[in-house]
Short mmCIF file of C-alpha atoms in Angstrom, two decimals:
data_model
loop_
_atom_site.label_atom_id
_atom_site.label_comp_id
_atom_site.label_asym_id
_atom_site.label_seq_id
_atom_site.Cartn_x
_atom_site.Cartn_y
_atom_site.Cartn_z
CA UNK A 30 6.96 5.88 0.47
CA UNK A 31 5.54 8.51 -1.43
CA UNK A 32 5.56 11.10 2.16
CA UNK A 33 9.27 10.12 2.54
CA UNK A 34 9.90 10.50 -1.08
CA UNK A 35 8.61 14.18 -0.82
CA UNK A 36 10.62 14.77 2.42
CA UNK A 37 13.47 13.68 0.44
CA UNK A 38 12.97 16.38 -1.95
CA UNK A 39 12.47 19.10 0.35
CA UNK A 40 15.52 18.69 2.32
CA UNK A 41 17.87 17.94 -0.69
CA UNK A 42 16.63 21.41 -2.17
CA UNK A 43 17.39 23.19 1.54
CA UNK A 44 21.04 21.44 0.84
CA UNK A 45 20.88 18.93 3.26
CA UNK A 46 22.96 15.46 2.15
CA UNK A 47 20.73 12.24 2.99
CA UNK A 48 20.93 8.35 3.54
CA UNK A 49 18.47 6.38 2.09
CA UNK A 50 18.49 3.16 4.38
CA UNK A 51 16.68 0.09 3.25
CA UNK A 52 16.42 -3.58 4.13
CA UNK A 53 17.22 -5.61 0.99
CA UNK A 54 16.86 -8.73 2.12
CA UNK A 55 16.17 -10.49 5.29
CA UNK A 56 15.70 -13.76 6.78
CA UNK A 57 15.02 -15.04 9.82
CA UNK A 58 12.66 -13.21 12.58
CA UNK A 59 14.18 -9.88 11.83
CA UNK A 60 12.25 -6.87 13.36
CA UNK A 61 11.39 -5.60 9.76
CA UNK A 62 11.24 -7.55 6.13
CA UNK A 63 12.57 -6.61 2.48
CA UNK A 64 11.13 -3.00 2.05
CA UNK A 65 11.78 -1.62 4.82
CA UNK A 66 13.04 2.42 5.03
CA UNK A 67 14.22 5.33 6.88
CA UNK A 68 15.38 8.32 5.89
CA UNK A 69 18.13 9.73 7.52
CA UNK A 70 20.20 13.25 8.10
CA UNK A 71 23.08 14.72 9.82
CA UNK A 72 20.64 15.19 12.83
CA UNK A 73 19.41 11.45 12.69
CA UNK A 74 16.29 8.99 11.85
CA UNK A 75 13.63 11.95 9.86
CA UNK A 76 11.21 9.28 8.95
CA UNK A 77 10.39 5.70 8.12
CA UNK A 78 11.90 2.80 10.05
CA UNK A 79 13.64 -0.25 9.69
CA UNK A 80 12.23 -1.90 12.56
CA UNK A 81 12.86 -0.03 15.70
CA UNK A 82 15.32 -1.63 18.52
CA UNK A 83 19.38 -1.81 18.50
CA UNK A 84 19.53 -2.83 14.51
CA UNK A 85 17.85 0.69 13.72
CA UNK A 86 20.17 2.22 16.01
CA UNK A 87 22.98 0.36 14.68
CA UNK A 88 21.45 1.56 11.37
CA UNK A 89 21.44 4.97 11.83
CA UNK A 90 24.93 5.05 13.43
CA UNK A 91 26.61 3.93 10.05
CA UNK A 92 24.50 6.15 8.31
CA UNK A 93 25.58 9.03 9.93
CA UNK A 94 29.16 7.66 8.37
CA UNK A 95 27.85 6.66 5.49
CA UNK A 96 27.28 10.67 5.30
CA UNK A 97 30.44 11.66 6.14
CA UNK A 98 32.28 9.78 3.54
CA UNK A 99 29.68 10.50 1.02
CA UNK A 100 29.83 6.89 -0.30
CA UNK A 101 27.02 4.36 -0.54
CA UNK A 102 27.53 0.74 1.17
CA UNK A 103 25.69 -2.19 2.13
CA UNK A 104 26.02 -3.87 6.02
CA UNK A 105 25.11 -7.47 6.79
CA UNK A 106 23.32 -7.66 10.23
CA UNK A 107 23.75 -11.49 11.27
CA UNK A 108 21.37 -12.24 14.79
CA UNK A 109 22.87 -15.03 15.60
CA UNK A 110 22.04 -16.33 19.44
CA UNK A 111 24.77 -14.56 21.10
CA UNK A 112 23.89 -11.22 18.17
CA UNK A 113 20.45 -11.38 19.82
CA UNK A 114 21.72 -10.94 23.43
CA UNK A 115 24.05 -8.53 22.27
CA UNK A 116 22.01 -6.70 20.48
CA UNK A 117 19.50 -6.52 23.44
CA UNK A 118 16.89 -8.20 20.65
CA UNK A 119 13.90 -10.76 21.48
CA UNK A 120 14.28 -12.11 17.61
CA UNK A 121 17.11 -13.82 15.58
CA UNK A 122 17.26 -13.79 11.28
CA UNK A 123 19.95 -11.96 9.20
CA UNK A 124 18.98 -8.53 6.91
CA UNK A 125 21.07 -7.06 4.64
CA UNK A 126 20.92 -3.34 5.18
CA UNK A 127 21.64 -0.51 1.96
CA UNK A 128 22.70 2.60 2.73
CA UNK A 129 22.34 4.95 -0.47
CA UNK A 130 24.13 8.55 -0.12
CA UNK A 131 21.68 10.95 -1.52
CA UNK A 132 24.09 14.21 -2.53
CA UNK A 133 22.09 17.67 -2.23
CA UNK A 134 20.45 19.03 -5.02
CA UNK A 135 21.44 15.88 -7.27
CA UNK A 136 19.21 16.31 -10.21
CA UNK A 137 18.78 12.75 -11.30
CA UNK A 138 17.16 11.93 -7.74
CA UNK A 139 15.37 15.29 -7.35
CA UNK A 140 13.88 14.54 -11.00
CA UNK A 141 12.92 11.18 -9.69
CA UNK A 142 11.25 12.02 -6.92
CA UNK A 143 8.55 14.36 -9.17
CA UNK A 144 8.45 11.33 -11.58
CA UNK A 145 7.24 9.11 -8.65
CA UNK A 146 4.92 11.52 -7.69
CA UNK A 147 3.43 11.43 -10.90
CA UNK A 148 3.16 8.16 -10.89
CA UNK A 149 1.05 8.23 -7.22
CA UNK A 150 -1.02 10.73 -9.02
CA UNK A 151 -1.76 8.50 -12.09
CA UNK A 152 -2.61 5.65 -9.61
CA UNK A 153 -0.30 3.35 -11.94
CA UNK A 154 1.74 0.14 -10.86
CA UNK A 155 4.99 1.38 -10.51
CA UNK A 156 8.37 -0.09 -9.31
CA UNK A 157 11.57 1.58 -7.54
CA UNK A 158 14.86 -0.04 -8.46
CA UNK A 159 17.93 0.44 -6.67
CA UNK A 160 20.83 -0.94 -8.58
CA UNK A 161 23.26 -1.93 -5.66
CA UNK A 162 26.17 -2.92 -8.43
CA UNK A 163 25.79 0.83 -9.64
CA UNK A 164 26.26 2.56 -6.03
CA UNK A 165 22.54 2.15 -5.33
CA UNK A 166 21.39 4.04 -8.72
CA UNK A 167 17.23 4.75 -8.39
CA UNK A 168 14.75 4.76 -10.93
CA UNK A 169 11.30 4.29 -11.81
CA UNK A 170 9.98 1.74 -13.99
CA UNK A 171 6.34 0.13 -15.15
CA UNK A 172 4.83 -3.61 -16.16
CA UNK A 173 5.92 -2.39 -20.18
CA UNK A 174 10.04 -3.27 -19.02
CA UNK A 175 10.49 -6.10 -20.78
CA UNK A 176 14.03 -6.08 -19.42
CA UNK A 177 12.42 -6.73 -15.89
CA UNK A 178 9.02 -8.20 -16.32
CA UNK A 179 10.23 -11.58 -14.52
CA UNK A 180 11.02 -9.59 -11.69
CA UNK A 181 8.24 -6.90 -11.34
CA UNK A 182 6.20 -8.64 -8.74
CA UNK A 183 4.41 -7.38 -5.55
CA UNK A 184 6.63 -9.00 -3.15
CA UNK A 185 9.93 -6.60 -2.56
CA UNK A 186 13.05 -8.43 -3.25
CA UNK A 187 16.59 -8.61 -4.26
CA UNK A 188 17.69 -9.64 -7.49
CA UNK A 189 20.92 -11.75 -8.11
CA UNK A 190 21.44 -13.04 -11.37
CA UNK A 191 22.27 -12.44 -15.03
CA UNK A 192 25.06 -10.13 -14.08
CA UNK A 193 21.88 -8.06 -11.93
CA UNK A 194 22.38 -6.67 -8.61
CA UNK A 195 18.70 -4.85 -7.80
CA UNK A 196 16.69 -3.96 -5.69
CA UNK A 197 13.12 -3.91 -6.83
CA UNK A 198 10.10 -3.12 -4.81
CA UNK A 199 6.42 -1.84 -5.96
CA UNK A 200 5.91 1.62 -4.64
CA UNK A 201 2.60 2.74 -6.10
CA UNK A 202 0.41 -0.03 -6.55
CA UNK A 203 -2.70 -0.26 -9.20
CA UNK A 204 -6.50 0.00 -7.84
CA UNK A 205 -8.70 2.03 -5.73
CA UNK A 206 -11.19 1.53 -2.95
CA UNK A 207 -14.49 2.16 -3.84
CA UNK A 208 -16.97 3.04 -1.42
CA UNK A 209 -20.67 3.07 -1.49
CA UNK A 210 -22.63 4.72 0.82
CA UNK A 211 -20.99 8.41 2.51
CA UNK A 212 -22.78 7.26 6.07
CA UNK A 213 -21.11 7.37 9.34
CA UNK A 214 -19.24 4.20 8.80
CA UNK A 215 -17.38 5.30 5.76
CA UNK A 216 -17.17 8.40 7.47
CA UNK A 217 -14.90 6.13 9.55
CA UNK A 218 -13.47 4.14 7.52
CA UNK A 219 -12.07 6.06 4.77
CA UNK A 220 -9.20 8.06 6.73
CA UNK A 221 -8.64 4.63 8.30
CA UNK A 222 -7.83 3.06 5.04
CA UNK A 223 -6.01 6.20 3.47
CA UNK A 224 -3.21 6.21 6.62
CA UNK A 225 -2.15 2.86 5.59
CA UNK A 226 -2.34 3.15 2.03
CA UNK A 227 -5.22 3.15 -0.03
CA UNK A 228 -6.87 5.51 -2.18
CA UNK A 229 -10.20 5.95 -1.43
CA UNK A 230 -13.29 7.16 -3.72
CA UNK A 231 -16.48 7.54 -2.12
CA UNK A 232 -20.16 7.26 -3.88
CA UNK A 233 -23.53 8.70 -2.56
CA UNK A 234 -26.96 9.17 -4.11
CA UNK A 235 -27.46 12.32 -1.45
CA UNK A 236 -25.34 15.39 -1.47
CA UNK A 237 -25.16 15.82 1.67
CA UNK A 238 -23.53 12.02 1.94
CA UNK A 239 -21.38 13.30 -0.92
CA UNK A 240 -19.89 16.01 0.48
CA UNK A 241 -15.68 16.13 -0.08
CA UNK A 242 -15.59 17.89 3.42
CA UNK A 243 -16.93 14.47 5.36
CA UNK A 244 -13.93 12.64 3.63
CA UNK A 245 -10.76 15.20 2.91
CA UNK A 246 -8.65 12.44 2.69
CA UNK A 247 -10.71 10.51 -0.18
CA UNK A 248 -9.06 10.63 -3.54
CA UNK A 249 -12.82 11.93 -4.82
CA UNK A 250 -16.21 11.75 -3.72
CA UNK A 251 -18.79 11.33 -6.41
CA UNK A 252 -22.72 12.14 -5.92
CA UNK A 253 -23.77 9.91 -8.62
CA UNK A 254 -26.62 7.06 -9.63
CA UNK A 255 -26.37 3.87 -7.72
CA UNK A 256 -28.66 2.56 -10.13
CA UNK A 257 -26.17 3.61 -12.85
CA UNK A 258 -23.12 3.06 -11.08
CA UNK A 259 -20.71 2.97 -14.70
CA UNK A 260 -21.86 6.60 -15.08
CA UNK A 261 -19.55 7.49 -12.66
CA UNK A 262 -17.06 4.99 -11.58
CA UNK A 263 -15.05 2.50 -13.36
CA UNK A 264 -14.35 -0.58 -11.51
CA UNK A 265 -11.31 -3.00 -12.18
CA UNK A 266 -10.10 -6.22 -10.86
CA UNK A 267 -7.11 -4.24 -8.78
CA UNK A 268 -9.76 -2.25 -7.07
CA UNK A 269 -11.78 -3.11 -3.50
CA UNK A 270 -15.15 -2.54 -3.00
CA UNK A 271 -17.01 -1.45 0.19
CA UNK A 272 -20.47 -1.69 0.13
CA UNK A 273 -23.05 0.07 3.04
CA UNK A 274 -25.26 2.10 1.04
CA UNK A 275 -28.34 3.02 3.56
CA UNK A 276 -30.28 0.27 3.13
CA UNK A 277 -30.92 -3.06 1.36
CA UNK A 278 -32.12 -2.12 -1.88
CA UNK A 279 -29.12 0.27 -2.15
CA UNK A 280 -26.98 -2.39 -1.53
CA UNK A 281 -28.91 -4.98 -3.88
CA UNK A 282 -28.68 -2.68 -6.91
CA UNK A 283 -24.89 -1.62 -5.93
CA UNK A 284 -23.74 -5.14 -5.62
CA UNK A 285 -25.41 -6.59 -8.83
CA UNK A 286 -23.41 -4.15 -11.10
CA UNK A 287 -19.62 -4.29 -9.06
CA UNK A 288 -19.92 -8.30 -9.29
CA UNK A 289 -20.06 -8.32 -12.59
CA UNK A 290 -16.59 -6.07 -12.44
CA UNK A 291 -14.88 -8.45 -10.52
CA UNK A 292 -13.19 -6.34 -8.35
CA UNK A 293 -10.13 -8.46 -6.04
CA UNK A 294 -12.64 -7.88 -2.61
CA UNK A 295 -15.95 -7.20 -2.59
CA UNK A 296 -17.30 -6.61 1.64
CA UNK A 297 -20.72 -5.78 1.75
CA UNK A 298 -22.28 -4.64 5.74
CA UNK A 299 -25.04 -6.64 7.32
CA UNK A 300 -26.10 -9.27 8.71
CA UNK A 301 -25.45 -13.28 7.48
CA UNK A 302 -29.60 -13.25 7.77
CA UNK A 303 -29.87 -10.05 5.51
CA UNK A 304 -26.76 -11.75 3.14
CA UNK A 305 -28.38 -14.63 2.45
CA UNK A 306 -31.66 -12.65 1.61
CA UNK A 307 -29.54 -10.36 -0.60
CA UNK A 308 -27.93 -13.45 -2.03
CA UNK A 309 -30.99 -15.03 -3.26
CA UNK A 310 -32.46 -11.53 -4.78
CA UNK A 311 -29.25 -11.43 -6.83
CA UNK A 312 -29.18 -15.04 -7.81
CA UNK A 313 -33.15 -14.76 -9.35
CA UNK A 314 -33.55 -11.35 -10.49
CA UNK A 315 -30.66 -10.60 -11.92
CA UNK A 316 -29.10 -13.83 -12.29
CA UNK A 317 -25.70 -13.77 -11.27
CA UNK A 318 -24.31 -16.98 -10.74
CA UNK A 319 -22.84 -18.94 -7.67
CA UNK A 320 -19.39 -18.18 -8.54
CA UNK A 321 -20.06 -14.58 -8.96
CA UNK A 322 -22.05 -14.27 -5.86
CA UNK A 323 -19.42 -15.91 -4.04
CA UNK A 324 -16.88 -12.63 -4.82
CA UNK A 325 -19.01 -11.26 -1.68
CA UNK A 326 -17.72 -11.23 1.92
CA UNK A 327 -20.25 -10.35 4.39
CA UNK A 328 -20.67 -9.70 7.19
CA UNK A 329 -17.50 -7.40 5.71
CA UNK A 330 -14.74 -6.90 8.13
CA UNK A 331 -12.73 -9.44 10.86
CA UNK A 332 -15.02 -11.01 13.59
CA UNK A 333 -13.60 -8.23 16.67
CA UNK A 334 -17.27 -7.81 18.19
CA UNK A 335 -17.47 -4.16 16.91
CA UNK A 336 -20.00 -2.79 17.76
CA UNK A 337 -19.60 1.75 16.85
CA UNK A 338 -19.19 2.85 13.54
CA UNK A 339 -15.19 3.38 14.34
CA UNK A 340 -14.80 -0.35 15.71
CA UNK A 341 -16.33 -1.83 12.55
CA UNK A 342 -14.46 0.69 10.50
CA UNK A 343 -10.99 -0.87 12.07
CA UNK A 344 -12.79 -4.09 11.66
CA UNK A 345 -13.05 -3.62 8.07
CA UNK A 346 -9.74 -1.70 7.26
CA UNK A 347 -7.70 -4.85 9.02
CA UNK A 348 -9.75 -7.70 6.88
CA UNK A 349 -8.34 -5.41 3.85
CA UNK A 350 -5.12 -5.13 4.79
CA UNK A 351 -5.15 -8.93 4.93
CA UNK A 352 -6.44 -9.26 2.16
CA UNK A 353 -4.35 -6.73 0.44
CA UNK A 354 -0.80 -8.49 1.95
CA UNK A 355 -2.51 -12.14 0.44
CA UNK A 356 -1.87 -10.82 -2.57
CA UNK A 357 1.22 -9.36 -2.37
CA UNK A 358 3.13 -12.37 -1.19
CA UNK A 359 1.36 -14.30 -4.33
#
């Protein structure tokens, strides 16, 4: 979002008029959920998708309308059995499909498209709501609406009541990934993690390990004290942790200060053998307890028999994007 949010901007200052497409709601085995996007000019799809296949197609079509008559509309796309064969489709569902005509140069969406980015550089929970009874209005709001707490939740979705037509859908989303340990699995790992989403910050003990040139696409690499970890990192319970320090004691000392945090995932690398050692070290000499030690998931990452520091890095970055989409459809 934020990537097409930018392109947005760009081409509305070169005077270029844009749909904003988005699924609103869906049901069904539709290619794509709620949350969907593409962006969409006179020349056709720019970025983002909706799902790929005939419905996208379909999609752009009316968009390309939807641009000459410079009015915003919504379009119900019902895959019914014969829809599917139609529609050359393997799945069946209904989406509702908004098409928001974004004028050049319109300062209330060119204004809201630095505010967003303001908001990705904050690291913030923020929502984007698209009021569908007011032509598909956007704007940025936070957890303090009062007006829209109910509704501020992780899991896109349209909302229908109270006289509300909205769209609401987090776009920036609160926590960080913190990584211990600049080795040649995080050297993996990190721009794995930060092309689907999350914001990286990598610790090292060794400058050389906490270099910003091994990881350009980490939010910020610290060469700090894994012994006094709080000196430079601060660890919430949005945030993931990733711990492969270069060796046990590392480790040890690492994970005895971030359970106490209680971060939402905590993967530590190694061995069940070297775990359980680790486990008991933590349980008698620094006396964590069984519910706090249980935070831990190692071996970290999905059971894929990886075996090179890029398999276990894909290993790892899919077992967080589990975990991450667990939490979103809470």
């Amino acid at each position: 979002m934020r990537q097409m949010l930018k392109e947005m901007k760009a081409r509305m200052l070169a005077g270029e008029d844009l749909v904003m497409v988005t699924v609103i709601a869906s049901s069904g085995a539709t290619p794509r959920g709620a949350g969907a996007r593409m962006l969409v000019g006179a020349g056709g799809r720019i970025c983002g998708t909706i799902g790929g296949g005939a419905v996208e197609y379909r999609s752009e079509q009316i968009a390309k309308t939807v641009l000459k008559e410079k009015n915003s509309r919504g379009h119900d796309f019902t895959l019914t059995r014969d829809d599917v064969q139609n529609l050359g489709m393997i799945c069946g569902g209904a989406c509702n499909v908004f098409f928001h005509y974004l004028s050049a140069n319109d300062p209330e969406v060119l204004a809201l498209a630095d505010e967003a980015e303001a908001w990705f550089v904050k690291g913030e929970d923020a929502w984007l709501v698209s009021d569908i009874a007011d032509g598909g209005r956007l704007y940025l709001t936070d957890k303090g609406d009062a007006a829209l707490a109910p509704w501020l939740t992780r899991q896109p979705h349209r909302v229908q009541e109270d006289g509300r037509d909205l769209y609401i859908e987090q776009i920036v989303t609160g926590g960080r990934v913190y990584v211990f340990g600049g080795g040649h699995v995080a050297q993996e790992l990190v721009p794995v993690l930060a092309h689907v989403g999350f914001r990286c910050v990598v610790m090292d003990d060794r400058p050389e390990f906490a270099a910003p040139a091994l990881f350009p696409t980490a939010e910020q690499v610290v060469l700090g004290d894994f012994h006094n970890i709080a000196a430079s990192v601060t660890i919430g319970s949005e945030d993931y942790v990733c711990v492969m320090t270069r060796g046990h004691a590392g480790d040890t000392i690492v994970q005895a200060q971030v359970l106490k945090c209680r971060p939402c995932y905590c993967g530590v690398i190694g061995s069940r053998h070297k775990a359980a050692g680790v486990r008991k070290i933590l349980k008698e000499e620094y006396g964590l307890t069984e519910e706090e030690l249980d935070q831990v998931t190692t071996p970290i990452g999905i059971s894929i028999q990886a075996e090179t520091p890029a398999e276990i890095a894909i290993s790892i970055a899919a077992q967080m994007i589990q975990h991450r989409a667990s939490r979103n459809n809470r």
